[in-house]
Amino acid sequence: EADIYQTPRYLVIGTGKKITLECSQTMGHDKMYWYQQDPGMELHLIHYSYGVNSTEKGDLSSESTVSRIRTEHFPLTLESARPSHTSQYLCASSRVNTEAFFGQGTRLTVV
Amino acid sequence: GQQVMQIPQYQHVQEGEDFTTYCNSSTTLSNIQWYKQRPGGHPVFLIQLVKSGEVKKQKRLTFQFGEAKKNSSLHITATQTTDVGTYFCAGRGVTGGGNKLTFGTGTQLKVEL
């Protein structure tokens, strides 16, 4: 079982609220990723990091922001949630050029 | 940016039939990985291919990496109901230190008895 954790698992929140999705891993991986996935659809890379204080935007434009102050922690923040942000958010981590381990995901609903 | 497409998008098969999904990248890849995602679950790593023309087998699954390192395939022989799920390829580009892991569009497999 991979040691990567996401909280919360499920979140229902009102439009305009600020939210932070948490992701932590205990494997010492340098690389971490955030993907957005609608049910049964493809994974869209929205942010990635290759080390502390190094973050990049992914292929899908996103209104979210990330930070990487510690190796094990890679939180994603939405400053003002909108219904279009409703989706599943998956966090993953890996070493250099090796397999990615995924968390259980956060299912976000914005009402 | 790097794009990774998979075909077909969906596949229904009868149990015992074979299944193949194809993965094509717009750019050359340093390596290709394959993942399986069960309904309601998260992607789980299956295998990684690194060398041009590489072929690897895992029981009924055969994975290939193209000579140009821009395409790959996954073939399942004699499908079983436990094979149900979505299969994704994922690639790292040769530039940018391989930091970005881009997933393909996925192929959803349904197996009927």
PDB file of C-alpha atoms in Angstrom:
ATOM      1  CA  GLU A   1       0.000   0.000   0.000  1.00  0.00           C
ATOM      2  CA  ALA A   2       1.384   3.399  -1.057  1.00  0.00           C
ATOM      3  CA  ASP A   3       2.035   5.974   1.662  1.00  0.00           C
ATOM      4  CA  ILE A   4       0.316   8.941   0.079  1.00  0.00           C
ATOM      5  CA  TYR A   5      -2.713  10.516   1.689  1.00  0.00           C
ATOM      6  CA  GLN A   6      -5.307  13.006   0.575  1.00  0.00           C
ATOM      7  CA  THR A   7      -7.803  14.846   2.722  1.00  0.00           C
ATOM      8  CA  PRO A   8     -10.657  15.330   2.670  1.00  0.00           C
ATOM      9  CA  ARG A   9     -12.000  12.372   0.669  1.00  0.00           C
ATOM     10  CA  TYR A  10     -15.244  14.193  -0.049  1.00  0.00           C
ATOM     11  CA  LEU A  11     -16.070  17.903   0.129  1.00  0.00           C
ATOM     12  CA  VAL A  12     -19.217  19.862  -0.645  1.00  0.00           C
ATOM     13  CA  ILE A  13     -18.712  23.604  -0.533  1.00  0.00           C
ATOM     14  CA  GLY A  14     -20.511  26.766  -1.545  1.00  0.00           C
ATOM     15  CA  THR A  15     -19.563  29.005  -4.450  1.00  0.00           C
ATOM     16  CA  GLY A  16     -16.962  31.637  -3.583  1.00  0.00           C
ATOM     17  CA  LYS A  17     -15.392  29.740  -0.699  1.00  0.00           C
ATOM     18  CA  LYS A  18     -11.646  29.242  -0.397  1.00  0.00           C
ATOM     19  CA  ILE A  19     -10.541  25.628  -0.044  1.00  0.00           C
ATOM     20  CA  THR A  20      -7.313  23.738   0.339  1.00  0.00           C
ATOM     21  CA  LEU A  21      -6.941  20.108  -0.639  1.00  0.00           C
ATOM     22  CA  GLU A  22      -4.228  18.341   1.314  1.00  0.00           C
ATOM     23  CA  CYS A  23      -1.748  15.788  -0.023  1.00  0.00           C
ATOM     24  CA  SER A  24       1.076  14.200   1.955  1.00  0.00           C
ATOM     25  CA  GLN A  25       3.491  11.379   1.206  1.00  0.00           C
ATOM     26  CA  THR A  26       5.948   9.615   3.475  1.00  0.00           C
ATOM     27  CA  MET A  27       8.084   8.011   0.771  1.00  0.00           C
ATOM     28  CA  GLY A  28      10.552  10.868   0.355  1.00  0.00           C
ATOM     29  CA  HIS A  29       9.595  11.353  -3.291  1.00  0.00           C
ATOM     30  CA  ASP A  30      10.884  14.485  -4.992  1.00  0.00           C
ATOM     31  CA  LYS A  31       8.187  14.644  -7.638  1.00  0.00           C
ATOM     32  CA  MET A  32       4.541  15.322  -6.859  1.00  0.00           C
ATOM     33  CA  TYR A  33       1.557  15.897  -9.133  1.00  0.00           C
ATOM     34  CA  TRP A  34      -2.030  17.073  -9.072  1.00  0.00           C
ATOM     35  CA  TYR A  35      -4.477  15.695 -11.626  1.00  0.00           C
ATOM     36  CA  GLN A  36      -8.116  16.580 -12.236  1.00  0.00           C
ATOM     37  CA  GLN A  37     -10.388  13.783 -13.403  1.00  0.00           C
ATOM     38  CA  ASP A  38     -14.107  13.788 -14.163  1.00  0.00           C
ATOM     39  CA  PRO A  39     -15.809  10.384 -13.684  1.00  0.00           C
ATOM     40  CA  GLY A  40     -14.700   7.898 -16.318  1.00  0.00           C
ATOM     41  CA  MET A  41     -12.618  10.476 -18.130  1.00  0.00           C
ATOM     42  CA  GLU A  42      -8.940  11.213 -18.672  1.00  0.00           C
ATOM     43  CA  LEU A  43      -6.538  12.614 -16.081  1.00  0.00           C
ATOM     44  CA  HIS A  44      -5.544  16.214 -16.666  1.00  0.00           C
ATOM     45  CA  LEU A  45      -2.255  17.387 -15.155  1.00  0.00           C
ATOM     46  CA  ILE A  46      -2.873  20.722 -13.442  1.00  0.00           C
ATOM     47  CA  HIS A  47       0.273  21.183 -11.342  1.00  0.00           C
ATOM     48  CA  TYR A  48       3.528  19.375 -10.671  1.00  0.00           C
ATOM     49  CA  SER A  49       6.592  19.803  -8.525  1.00  0.00           C
ATOM     50  CA  TYR A  50      10.069  18.365  -8.814  1.00  0.00           C
ATOM     51  CA  GLY A  51      11.300  19.423  -5.421  1.00  0.00           C
ATOM     52  CA  VAL A  52      10.934  21.878  -2.576  1.00  0.00           C
ATOM     53  CA  ASN A  53      10.075  25.392  -3.804  1.00  0.00           C
ATOM     54  CA  SER A  54       9.823  24.136  -7.417  1.00  0.00           C
ATOM     55  CA  THR A  55       6.339  24.056  -8.924  1.00  0.00           C
ATOM     56  CA  GLU A  56       5.038  24.230 -12.483  1.00  0.00           C
ATOM     57  CA  LYS A  57       1.644  24.509 -14.127  1.00  0.00           C
ATOM     58  CA  GLY A  58       0.482  21.450 -15.997  1.00  0.00           C
ATOM     59  CA  ASP A  59      -1.273  20.958 -19.298  1.00  0.00           C
ATOM     60  CA  LEU A  60      -4.742  21.999 -18.124  1.00  0.00           C
ATOM     61  CA  SER A  61      -5.303  25.621 -17.243  1.00  0.00           C
ATOM     62  CA  SER A  62      -6.422  25.807 -13.659  1.00  0.00           C
ATOM     63  CA  GLU A  63      -7.434  28.571 -11.284  1.00  0.00           C
ATOM     64  CA  SER A  64      -5.820  26.699  -8.428  1.00  0.00           C
ATOM     65  CA  THR A  65      -2.408  27.289  -6.870  1.00  0.00           C
ATOM     66  CA  VAL A  66       0.047  24.952  -5.169  1.00  0.00           C
ATOM     67  CA  SER A  67       2.994  25.201  -2.823  1.00  0.00           C
ATOM     68  CA  ARG A  68       5.874  22.879  -1.950  1.00  0.00           C
ATOM     69  CA  ILE A  69       7.486  24.099   1.225  1.00  0.00           C
ATOM     70  CA  ARG A  70       8.267  20.595   2.497  1.00  0.00           C
ATOM     71  CA  THR A  71       9.115  17.494   0.488  1.00  0.00           C
ATOM     72  CA  GLU A  72       6.234  15.496   1.908  1.00  0.00           C
ATOM     73  CA  HIS A  73       3.476  18.092   1.524  1.00  0.00           C
ATOM     74  CA  PHE A  74       1.864  19.436  -1.680  1.00  0.00           C
ATOM     75  CA  PRO A  75      -1.405  21.274  -0.958  1.00  0.00           C
ATOM     76  CA  LEU A  76      -3.676  22.639  -3.679  1.00  0.00           C
ATOM     77  CA  THR A  77      -5.717  25.803  -3.047  1.00  0.00           C
ATOM     78  CA  LEU A  78      -8.754  27.234  -4.779  1.00  0.00           C
ATOM     79  CA  GLU A  79      -9.186  30.882  -3.779  1.00  0.00           C
ATOM     80  CA  SER A  80     -12.807  31.096  -4.912  1.00  0.00           C
ATOM     81  CA  ALA A  81     -14.579  27.863  -5.705  1.00  0.00           C
ATOM     82  CA  ARG A  82     -17.049  27.697  -8.598  1.00  0.00           C
ATOM     83  CA  PRO A  83     -19.416  24.945  -9.811  1.00  0.00           C
ATOM     84  CA  SER A  84     -17.038  24.370 -12.766  1.00  0.00           C
ATOM     85  CA  HIS A  85     -14.437  23.179 -10.229  1.00  0.00           C
ATOM     86  CA  THR A  86     -16.611  20.194  -9.357  1.00  0.00           C
ATOM     87  CA  SER A  87     -14.456  17.149 -10.100  1.00  0.00           C
ATOM     88  CA  GLN A  88     -12.153  14.568  -8.566  1.00  0.00           C
ATOM     89  CA  TYR A  89      -8.651  15.730  -7.679  1.00  0.00           C
ATOM     90  CA  LEU A  90      -5.913  13.106  -7.567  1.00  0.00           C
ATOM     91  CA  CYS A  91      -2.501  13.645  -6.015  1.00  0.00           C
ATOM     92  CA  ALA A  92       0.486  11.462  -6.925  1.00  0.00           C
ATOM     93  CA  SER A  93       4.193  11.226  -6.182  1.00  0.00           C
ATOM     94  CA  SER A  94       7.204   9.489  -7.667  1.00  0.00           C
ATOM     95  CA  ARG A  95      10.963   9.269  -7.670  1.00  0.00           C
ATOM     96  CA  VAL A  96      12.897  10.266 -10.790  1.00  0.00           C
ATOM     97  CA  ASN A  97      11.619   8.342 -13.843  1.00  0.00           C
ATOM     98  CA  THR A  98       9.783   5.712 -11.820  1.00  0.00           C
ATOM     99  CA  GLU A  99       6.176   4.782 -11.158  1.00  0.00           C
ATOM    100  CA  ALA A 100       3.725   7.241  -9.684  1.00  0.00           C
ATOM    101  CA  PHE A 101       1.756   6.374  -6.565  1.00  0.00           C
ATOM    102  CA  PHE A 102      -1.695   7.896  -6.244  1.00  0.00           C
ATOM    103  CA  GLY A 103      -3.708   8.971  -3.261  1.00  0.00           C
ATOM    104  CA  GLN A 104      -7.371   8.006  -2.872  1.00  0.00           C
ATOM    105  CA  GLY A 105      -8.494  11.327  -4.327  1.00  0.00           C
ATOM    106  CA  THR A 106     -10.735  14.177  -3.199  1.00  0.00           C
ATOM    107  CA  ARG A 107     -14.203  14.389  -4.708  1.00  0.00           C
ATOM    108  CA  LEU A 108     -15.120  18.057  -4.728  1.00  0.00           C
ATOM    109  CA  THR A 109     -18.629  19.381  -5.297  1.00  0.00           C
ATOM    110  CA  VAL A 110     -19.202  23.128  -5.493  1.00  0.00           C
ATOM    111  CA  VAL A 111     -22.819  24.170  -5.118  1.00  0.00           C
TER     112      VAL A 111
ATOM    113  CA  GLY B   1       2.606  20.895 -25.180  1.00  0.00           C
ATOM    114  CA  GLN B   2       2.903  17.152 -25.006  1.00  0.00           C
ATOM    115  CA  GLN B   3      -0.261  15.267 -25.937  1.00  0.00           C
ATOM    116  CA  VAL B   4      -0.877  11.562 -25.466  1.00  0.00           C
ATOM    117  CA  MET B   5      -3.828   9.981 -27.240  1.00  0.00           C
ATOM    118  CA  GLN B   6      -5.245   6.492 -26.832  1.00  0.00           C
ATOM    119  CA  ILE B   7      -7.542   4.450 -29.015  1.00  0.00           C
ATOM    120  CA  PRO B   8     -10.102   3.127 -28.717  1.00  0.00           C
ATOM    121  CA  GLN B   9     -11.863   5.224 -26.099  1.00  0.00           C
ATOM    122  CA  TYR B  10     -14.172   2.317 -25.164  1.00  0.00           C
ATOM    123  CA  GLN B  11     -14.094  -1.417 -25.787  1.00  0.00           C
ATOM    124  CA  HIS B  12     -16.702  -4.052 -24.977  1.00  0.00           C
ATOM    125  CA  VAL B  13     -15.542  -7.665 -25.260  1.00  0.00           C
ATOM    126  CA  GLN B  14     -16.878 -11.069 -24.390  1.00  0.00           C
ATOM    127  CA  GLU B  15     -14.908 -12.900 -21.743  1.00  0.00           C
ATOM    128  CA  GLY B  16     -12.138 -14.857 -23.444  1.00  0.00           C
ATOM    129  CA  GLU B  17     -11.669 -12.400 -26.306  1.00  0.00           C
ATOM    130  CA  ASP B  18      -8.463 -10.448 -26.737  1.00  0.00           C
ATOM    131  CA  PHE B  19      -8.130  -6.701 -26.202  1.00  0.00           C
ATOM    132  CA  THR B  20      -5.614  -4.100 -27.394  1.00  0.00           C
ATOM    133  CA  THR B  21      -5.245  -0.410 -26.613  1.00  0.00           C
ATOM    134  CA  TYR B  22      -2.896   1.884 -28.493  1.00  0.00           C
ATOM    135  CA  CYS B  23      -1.090   4.934 -27.163  1.00  0.00           C
ATOM    136  CA  ASN B  24       0.402   7.719 -29.309  1.00  0.00           C
ATOM    137  CA  SER B  25       2.446  10.689 -28.138  1.00  0.00           C
ATOM    138  CA  SER B  26       2.962  13.950 -30.017  1.00  0.00           C
ATOM    139  CA  THR B  27       6.575  14.028 -28.790  1.00  0.00           C
ATOM    140  CA  THR B  28       9.347  11.517 -28.163  1.00  0.00           C
ATOM    141  CA  LEU B  29       9.183   9.941 -24.733  1.00  0.00           C
ATOM    142  CA  SER B  30      11.978   8.960 -22.378  1.00  0.00           C
ATOM    143  CA  ASN B  31       9.796   6.173 -21.035  1.00  0.00           C
ATOM    144  CA  ILE B  32       6.179   5.001 -21.054  1.00  0.00           C
ATOM    145  CA  GLN B  33       4.178   3.690 -18.137  1.00  0.00           C
ATOM    146  CA  TRP B  34       0.857   1.867 -18.031  1.00  0.00           C
ATOM    147  CA  TYR B  35      -1.762   2.144 -15.296  1.00  0.00           C
ATOM    148  CA  LYS B  36      -5.098   0.496 -14.561  1.00  0.00           C
ATOM    149  CA  GLN B  37      -7.951   2.294 -12.833  1.00  0.00           C
ATOM    150  CA  ARG B  38     -10.867   0.265 -11.543  1.00  0.00           C
ATOM    151  CA  PRO B  39     -14.281   1.968 -11.381  1.00  0.00           C
ATOM    152  CA  GLY B  40     -14.316   4.264  -8.352  1.00  0.00           C
ATOM    153  CA  GLY B  41     -10.607   3.752  -7.723  1.00  0.00           C
ATOM    154  CA  HIS B  42      -7.347   5.503  -8.442  1.00  0.00           C
ATOM    155  CA  PRO B  43      -4.754   4.606 -11.109  1.00  0.00           C
ATOM    156  CA  VAL B  44      -2.451   1.740 -10.164  1.00  0.00           C
ATOM    157  CA  PHE B  45       0.898   1.234 -11.854  1.00  0.00           C
ATOM    158  CA  LEU B  46       1.289  -1.821 -14.084  1.00  0.00           C
ATOM    159  CA  ILE B  47       4.641  -1.488 -15.859  1.00  0.00           C
ATOM    160  CA  GLN B  48       7.282   0.853 -17.283  1.00  0.00           C
ATOM    161  CA  LEU B  49       9.041   0.549 -20.645  1.00  0.00           C
ATOM    162  CA  VAL B  50      12.250   2.433 -21.321  1.00  0.00           C
ATOM    163  CA  LYS B  51      14.045   1.053 -24.368  1.00  0.00           C
ATOM    164  CA  SER B  52      13.097   1.539 -27.998  1.00  0.00           C
ATOM    165  CA  GLY B  53      11.231  -1.548 -29.254  1.00  0.00           C
ATOM    166  CA  GLU B  54      10.978  -3.029 -25.769  1.00  0.00           C
ATOM    167  CA  VAL B  55       8.414  -5.772 -25.125  1.00  0.00           C
ATOM    168  CA  LYS B  56       7.407  -6.909 -21.650  1.00  0.00           C
ATOM    169  CA  LYS B  57       4.897  -9.518 -20.491  1.00  0.00           C
ATOM    170  CA  GLN B  58       2.904  -9.896 -17.301  1.00  0.00           C
ATOM    171  CA  LYS B  59       0.887 -13.100 -17.444  1.00  0.00           C
ATOM    172  CA  ARG B  60      -1.849 -12.351 -20.020  1.00  0.00           C
ATOM    173  CA  LEU B  61      -0.699  -8.752 -20.590  1.00  0.00           C
ATOM    174  CA  THR B  62       1.863  -7.796 -23.261  1.00  0.00           C
ATOM    175  CA  PHE B  63       3.294  -4.282 -23.437  1.00  0.00           C
ATOM    176  CA  GLN B  64       5.252  -2.805 -26.341  1.00  0.00           C
ATOM    177  CA  PHE B  65       7.201   0.435 -26.767  1.00  0.00           C
ATOM    178  CA  GLY B  66       7.607   1.662 -30.330  1.00  0.00           C
ATOM    179  CA  GLU B  67      10.931   1.987 -32.123  1.00  0.00           C
ATOM    180  CA  ALA B  68      10.599   5.770 -32.286  1.00  0.00           C
ATOM    181  CA  LYS B  69       9.563   5.929 -28.602  1.00  0.00           C
ATOM    182  CA  LYS B  70       6.388   7.816 -29.508  1.00  0.00           C
ATOM    183  CA  ASN B  71       3.862   4.995 -29.307  1.00  0.00           C
ATOM    184  CA  SER B  72       3.022   1.995 -27.204  1.00  0.00           C
ATOM    185  CA  SER B  73       0.428  -0.755 -26.923  1.00  0.00           C
ATOM    186  CA  LEU B  74      -1.106  -3.013 -24.306  1.00  0.00           C
ATOM    187  CA  HIS B  75      -2.552  -6.352 -25.368  1.00  0.00           C
ATOM    188  CA  ILE B  76      -4.595  -8.588 -23.074  1.00  0.00           C
ATOM    189  CA  THR B  77      -5.031 -12.206 -24.137  1.00  0.00           C
ATOM    190  CA  ALA B  78      -8.235 -14.017 -23.181  1.00  0.00           C
ATOM    191  CA  THR B  79      -9.856 -11.269 -21.131  1.00  0.00           C
ATOM    192  CA  GLN B  80     -11.473 -11.997 -17.789  1.00  0.00           C
ATOM    193  CA  THR B  81     -14.061 -10.022 -15.828  1.00  0.00           C
ATOM    194  CA  THR B  82     -11.282  -8.947 -13.464  1.00  0.00           C
ATOM    195  CA  ASP B  83      -9.709  -7.013 -16.353  1.00  0.00           C
ATOM    196  CA  VAL B  84     -12.559  -4.468 -16.266  1.00  0.00           C
ATOM    197  CA  GLY B  85     -11.346  -0.896 -15.815  1.00  0.00           C
ATOM    198  CA  THR B  86      -9.726   1.978 -17.643  1.00  0.00           C
ATOM    199  CA  TYR B  87      -6.192   1.557 -18.940  1.00  0.00           C
ATOM    200  CA  PHE B  88      -3.984   4.617 -19.192  1.00  0.00           C
ATOM    201  CA  CYS B  89      -0.579   5.073 -20.689  1.00  0.00           C
ATOM    202  CA  ALA B  90       1.575   7.866 -19.257  1.00  0.00           C
ATOM    203  CA  GLY B  91       4.746   9.363 -20.660  1.00  0.00           C
ATOM    204  CA  ARG B  92       7.646  11.568 -19.677  1.00  0.00           C
ATOM    205  CA  GLY B  93       9.167  13.778 -22.346  1.00  0.00           C
ATOM    206  CA  VAL B  94      12.878  13.720 -23.157  1.00  0.00           C
ATOM    207  CA  THR B  95      13.185  17.423 -22.323  1.00  0.00           C
ATOM    208  CA  GLY B  96      12.559  19.188 -19.023  1.00  0.00           C
ATOM    209  CA  GLY B  97      14.232  16.533 -16.927  1.00  0.00           C
ATOM    210  CA  GLY B  98      11.293  14.190 -17.297  1.00  0.00           C
ATOM    211  CA  ASN B  99       9.522  16.035 -14.517  1.00  0.00           C
ATOM    212  CA  LYS B 100       6.131  16.076 -16.151  1.00  0.00           C
ATOM    213  CA  LEU B 101       4.094  12.867 -16.315  1.00  0.00           C
ATOM    214  CA  THR B 102       1.344  13.209 -18.913  1.00  0.00           C
ATOM    215  CA  PHE B 103      -1.436  10.640 -19.021  1.00  0.00           C
ATOM    216  CA  GLY B 104      -3.134   9.398 -22.155  1.00  0.00           C
ATOM    217  CA  THR B 105      -6.844   9.758 -22.772  1.00  0.00           C
ATOM    218  CA  GLY B 106      -7.493   6.205 -21.549  1.00  0.00           C
ATOM    219  CA  THR B 107      -9.338   3.155 -22.866  1.00  0.00           C
ATOM    220  CA  GLN B 108     -12.294   1.905 -20.866  1.00  0.00           C
ATOM    221  CA  LEU B 109     -12.626  -1.887 -21.032  1.00  0.00           C
ATOM    222  CA  LYS B 110     -15.845  -3.740 -20.252  1.00  0.00           C
ATOM    223  CA  VAL B 111     -15.884  -7.531 -20.205  1.00  0.00           C
ATOM    224  CA  GLU B 112     -19.154  -9.426 -20.478  1.00  0.00           C
ATOM    225  CA  LEU B 113     -19.774 -13.058 -19.597  1.00  0.00           C
TER     226      LEU B 113
END
